[in-house]
CSV table of C-alpha atoms in Angstrom, one decimal:
chain,number,residue,atom,x,y,z
A,1,MET,CA,123.3,71.3,155.4
A,2,ALA,CA,124.1,72.1,151.8
A,3,SER,CA,120.4,72.3,151.0
A,4,ALA,CA,119.8,74.8,153.8
A,5,LEU,CA,122.7,76.9,152.6
A,6,ARG,CA,121.4,76.6,149.1
A,7,ALA,CA,117.9,77.7,150.2
A,8,ALA,CA,119.4,80.7,152.1
A,9,ILE,CA,121.5,81.8,149.2
A,10,LEU,CA,118.5,81.5,146.8
A,11,GLY,CA,116.4,83.4,149.3
A,12,HIS,CA,118.8,86.3,148.9
A,13,ILE,CA,119.3,86.0,145.2
A,14,ARG,CA,115.7,85.7,144.2
A,15,VAL,CA,114.1,89.0,143.3
A,16,PRO,CA,110.8,89.5,145.2
A,17,VAL,CA,107.8,89.8,143.0
A,18,VAL,CA,106.4,93.3,143.0
A,19,ALA,CA,102.6,93.4,143.1
A,20,ASN,CA,102.0,95.8,140.2
A,21,GLY,CA,98.6,97.4,139.6
A,22,SER,CA,96.9,95.3,137.0
A,23,LYS,CA,96.1,98.5,135.0
A,24,LEU,CA,99.6,98.3,133.5
A,25,LEU,CA,99.1,94.8,132.1
A,26,THR,CA,97.3,95.0,128.8
A,27,PRO,CA,95.3,91.9,128.0
A,28,LEU,CA,96.8,89.8,125.3
A,29,TRP,CA,93.9,90.2,122.9
A,30,ILE,CA,94.3,93.9,122.5
A,31,ARG,CA,96.5,94.3,119.3
A,32,SER,CA,97.7,97.8,119.8
A,33,MET,CA,99.6,98.1,116.4
A,34,SER,CA,97.1,96.2,114.3
A,35,SER,CA,95.4,98.0,111.4
A,36,HIS,CA,93.3,95.0,110.6
A,37,ASP,CA,90.0,96.6,111.7
A,38,ASP,CA,91.0,99.9,110.1
A,39,HIS,CA,88.3,99.6,107.5
A,40,LEU,CA,86.7,102.4,105.5
A,41,GLU,CA,83.1,103.3,106.3
A,42,LYS,CA,80.7,102.4,103.5
A,43,THR,CA,79.3,106.0,103.4
A,44,GLN,CA,82.8,107.3,102.9
A,45,VAL,CA,83.5,104.9,100.1
A,46,ILE,CA,80.2,105.8,98.4
A,47,ASP,CA,80.8,109.6,98.7
A,48,ARG,CA,84.3,109.4,97.3
A,49,ILE,CA,83.3,107.2,94.4
A,50,LEU,CA,80.4,109.4,93.5
A,51,ASP,CA,82.7,112.5,93.6
A,52,ILE,CA,85.0,110.8,91.2
A,53,VAL,CA,82.2,109.9,88.8
A,54,LYS,CA,80.7,113.4,89.1
A,55,SER,CA,84.0,115.2,88.3
A,56,PHE,CA,84.4,113.2,85.1
A,57,PRO,CA,84.0,115.7,82.3
A,58,LYS,CA,81.6,113.7,80.2
A,59,VAL,CA,79.2,112.9,83.0
A,60,ASP,CA,76.2,114.9,84.0
A,61,PRO,CA,76.5,115.2,87.8
A,62,SER,CA,72.8,115.2,88.4
A,63,LYS,CA,72.3,111.7,87.0
A,64,VAL,CA,74.9,110.1,89.3
A,65,THR,CA,73.5,107.8,91.9
A,66,PRO,CA,75.0,104.9,93.8
A,67,GLU,CA,73.3,102.4,91.4
A,68,VAL,CA,74.0,104.1,88.1
A,69,HIS,CA,75.5,102.0,85.3
A,70,PHE,CA,78.3,103.7,83.4
A,71,GLN,CA,77.5,102.7,79.9
A,72,LYS,CA,73.8,102.3,80.1
A,73,ASP,CA,72.7,105.2,82.2
A,74,LEU,CA,75.5,107.7,81.8
A,75,GLY,CA,76.1,107.0,78.1
A,76,LEU,CA,79.8,106.4,78.5
A,77,ASP,CA,82.2,104.4,76.4
A,78,SER,CA,84.2,101.3,77.4
A,79,LEU,CA,87.3,103.6,77.3
A,80,ASP,CA,85.6,106.0,79.7
A,81,ASN,CA,84.9,103.0,81.9
A,82,VAL,CA,88.6,102.2,82.1
A,83,GLU,CA,89.4,105.9,82.8
A,84,ILE,CA,86.9,106.0,85.7
A,85,ILE,CA,88.3,102.8,87.2
A,86,MET,CA,91.9,104.3,86.9
A,87,ALA,CA,90.7,107.3,88.8
A,88,ILE,CA,89.2,105.1,91.5
A,89,GLU,CA,92.5,103.2,91.7
A,90,GLU,CA,94.3,106.5,92.3
A,91,GLU,CA,91.9,107.7,94.8
A,92,PHE,CA,91.9,104.6,97.0
A,93,LYS,CA,95.6,103.7,96.3
A,94,LEU,CA,94.7,100.3,94.9
A,95,GLU,CA,95.9,98.1,92.1
A,96,ILE,CA,92.9,96.5,90.4
A,97,PRO,CA,93.9,93.6,88.1
A,98,ASP,CA,92.5,93.7,84.5
A,99,LYS,CA,90.2,90.7,85.1
A,100,GLU,CA,88.4,92.4,88.0
A,101,ALA,CA,88.4,95.8,86.3
A,102,ASP,CA,86.6,94.4,83.3
A,103,LYS,CA,83.7,93.4,85.5
A,104,ILE,CA,83.2,96.8,87.1
A,105,ASP,CA,80.5,98.3,85.1
A,106,SER,CA,78.5,100.4,87.5
A,107,CYS,CA,78.8,102.5,90.6
A,108,ALA,CA,77.3,99.7,92.7
A,109,LEU,CA,80.0,97.2,91.6
A,110,ALA,CA,82.7,99.8,92.1
A,111,ILE,CA,81.5,100.6,95.7
A,112,GLU,CA,81.3,96.9,96.5
A,113,TYR,CA,84.7,96.1,95.2
A,114,VAL,CA,86.4,99.0,97.0
A,115,TYR,CA,84.6,98.3,100.2
A,116,ASN,CA,85.6,94.7,100.2
A,117,HIS,CA,89.2,95.3,99.3
A,118,PRO,CA,91.5,95.0,102.3
A,119,MET,CA,94.0,97.5,101.1
A,120,ALA,CA,91.7,100.4,100.4
A,121,SER,CA,92.6,103.6,102.1
B,1,MET,CA,98.5,87.3,51.9
B,2,SER,CA,97.7,83.7,52.6
B,3,THR,CA,97.1,84.0,56.3
B,4,ALA,CA,95.4,87.0,57.8
B,5,VAL,CA,96.3,88.0,61.3
B,6,PRO,CA,93.0,88.6,63.2
B,7,PRO,CA,92.5,92.2,64.4
B,8,PRO,CA,93.0,92.8,68.1
B,9,SER,CA,90.0,92.0,70.2
B,10,ARG,CA,88.1,94.5,72.4
B,11,LYS,CA,89.8,93.2,75.5
B,12,GLU,CA,93.3,93.6,74.0
B,13,ILE,CA,92.6,97.2,73.0
B,14,LEU,CA,91.2,98.0,76.5
B,15,SER,CA,94.2,96.3,78.0
B,16,LEU,CA,96.6,98.4,75.9
B,17,PHE,CA,94.7,101.5,77.0
B,18,ARG,CA,95.0,100.6,80.6
B,19,SER,CA,98.7,99.9,80.2
B,20,PHE,CA,99.2,103.4,78.7
B,21,LEU,CA,97.4,105.0,81.7
B,22,ARG,CA,99.4,103.0,84.2
B,23,SER,CA,102.7,103.9,82.6
B,24,SER,CA,101.6,107.6,82.5
B,25,ARG,CA,101.2,107.5,86.3
B,26,GLN,CA,104.8,106.7,86.7
B,27,PHE,CA,106.0,110.1,85.5
B,28,SER,CA,106.9,112.3,88.3
B,29,ASP,CA,106.6,115.5,86.2
B,30,TYR,CA,103.0,116.7,86.3
B,31,ASN,CA,103.0,118.1,82.7
B,32,ILE,CA,104.2,114.9,81.1
B,33,ARG,CA,101.9,112.8,83.1
B,34,GLU,CA,98.9,114.8,82.1
B,35,TYR,CA,100.0,115.0,78.5
B,36,THR,CA,100.4,111.2,78.2
B,37,LYS,CA,97.0,110.7,79.7
B,38,ARG,CA,95.3,113.3,77.4
B,39,ARG,CA,97.1,112.0,74.3
B,40,THR,CA,96.2,108.4,74.8
B,41,ILE,CA,92.6,109.2,75.5
B,42,ASP,CA,92.4,111.4,72.4
B,43,ALA,CA,94.1,108.9,70.2
B,44,PHE,CA,91.9,106.0,71.3
B,45,HIS,CA,88.8,108.0,70.8
B,46,HIS,CA,89.9,109.2,67.4
B,47,ASN,CA,90.5,105.6,66.3
B,48,LYS,CA,87.3,104.3,68.0
B,49,THR,CA,85.3,104.3,64.8
B,50,LEU,CA,87.7,102.3,62.6
B,51,SER,CA,86.1,99.3,60.9
B,52,ASN,CA,88.7,98.1,58.5
B,53,PRO,CA,90.6,95.2,60.1
B,54,THR,CA,93.9,96.2,58.5
B,55,SER,CA,93.7,99.7,59.8
B,56,ILE,CA,92.7,98.5,63.3
B,57,SER,CA,95.7,96.2,63.3
B,58,ALA,CA,98.0,99.0,62.1
B,59,ALA,CA,96.7,101.4,64.8
B,60,PHE,CA,97.1,98.7,67.5
B,61,ALA,CA,100.7,98.0,66.4
B,62,ASP,CA,101.4,101.7,66.4
B,63,GLY,CA,99.9,101.9,69.9
B,64,LYS,CA,102.1,99.0,71.2
B,65,TYR,CA,105.2,100.8,69.8
B,66,GLN,CA,104.2,104.0,71.5
B,67,LEU,CA,103.6,102.2,74.8
B,68,GLN,CA,107.2,101.0,74.7
B,69,VAL,CA,108.3,104.5,74.1
B,70,ALA,CA,106.3,105.7,77.0
B,71,LYS,CA,107.7,103.0,79.3
B,72,ARG,CA,111.3,103.8,78.3
B,73,GLN,CA,110.7,107.5,78.8
B,74,ALA,CA,109.2,107.0,82.2
B,75,LEU,CA,112.4,105.1,83.2
B,76,VAL,CA,114.7,107.8,81.8
B,77,TYR,CA,112.7,110.6,83.5
B,78,TYR,CA,112.9,108.7,86.7
B,79,PHE,CA,116.7,108.5,86.5
B,80,TYR,CA,117.1,112.1,85.8
B,81,SER,CA,114.3,113.5,87.9
B,82,PRO,CA,114.9,116.8,89.6
B,83,LYS,CA,115.6,116.7,93.3
B,84,VAL,CA,112.7,119.0,94.2
B,85,LYS,CA,109.2,118.4,93.1
B,86,SER,CA,108.2,122.1,93.0
B,87,ILE,CA,110.2,125.2,92.3
B,88,MET,CA,108.7,126.7,95.4
B,89,ASP,CA,110.8,124.3,97.4
B,90,ILE,CA,114.2,125.5,96.1
B,91,LYS,CA,116.1,127.5,98.7
B,92,TYR,CA,118.4,130.1,97.3
């Protein structure tokens, strides 16, 4: 008798399951707040970096291409190299460590570095 | 002098230059930020052609001292920065 009473009470207490439309259930694999795939387009990166290099006062804008080498093709100095990398850091809100920055010698390397950096914006 | 201190290497000089530019970015005042950048670029270019090791070391030591000055000033300016960035924002 106790079990029948228990079942009756539970039948009243239990909240019936409402059959909701499945449109309201978002699948677990959609990460709505994730910015992981929020990557820059390569064309955007190339355009922005070329603009920075072209607006450098010692550079002739007509010579700037995505493969140009700062010191060999544009006739810049190692100090100018550091300046350009600083300008790129400011543009993309990055912090490039000294070891990496010493290796960036040309537009192509700069574009590749920025494109592969996860924090570039 | 029995032992001569070797002059700073190219990497050290570039690292000093980079530290100057980084500390100049911390100024909130546009004028001082631009001045620091301009002045370091001019100074480094002016001393670019030095070949005497003692003068290179002297210029490098002077540069390190000035970097400390710039860092201290960045901190002081941060503490006493004005509350509005531009005078157009002041409401009278």
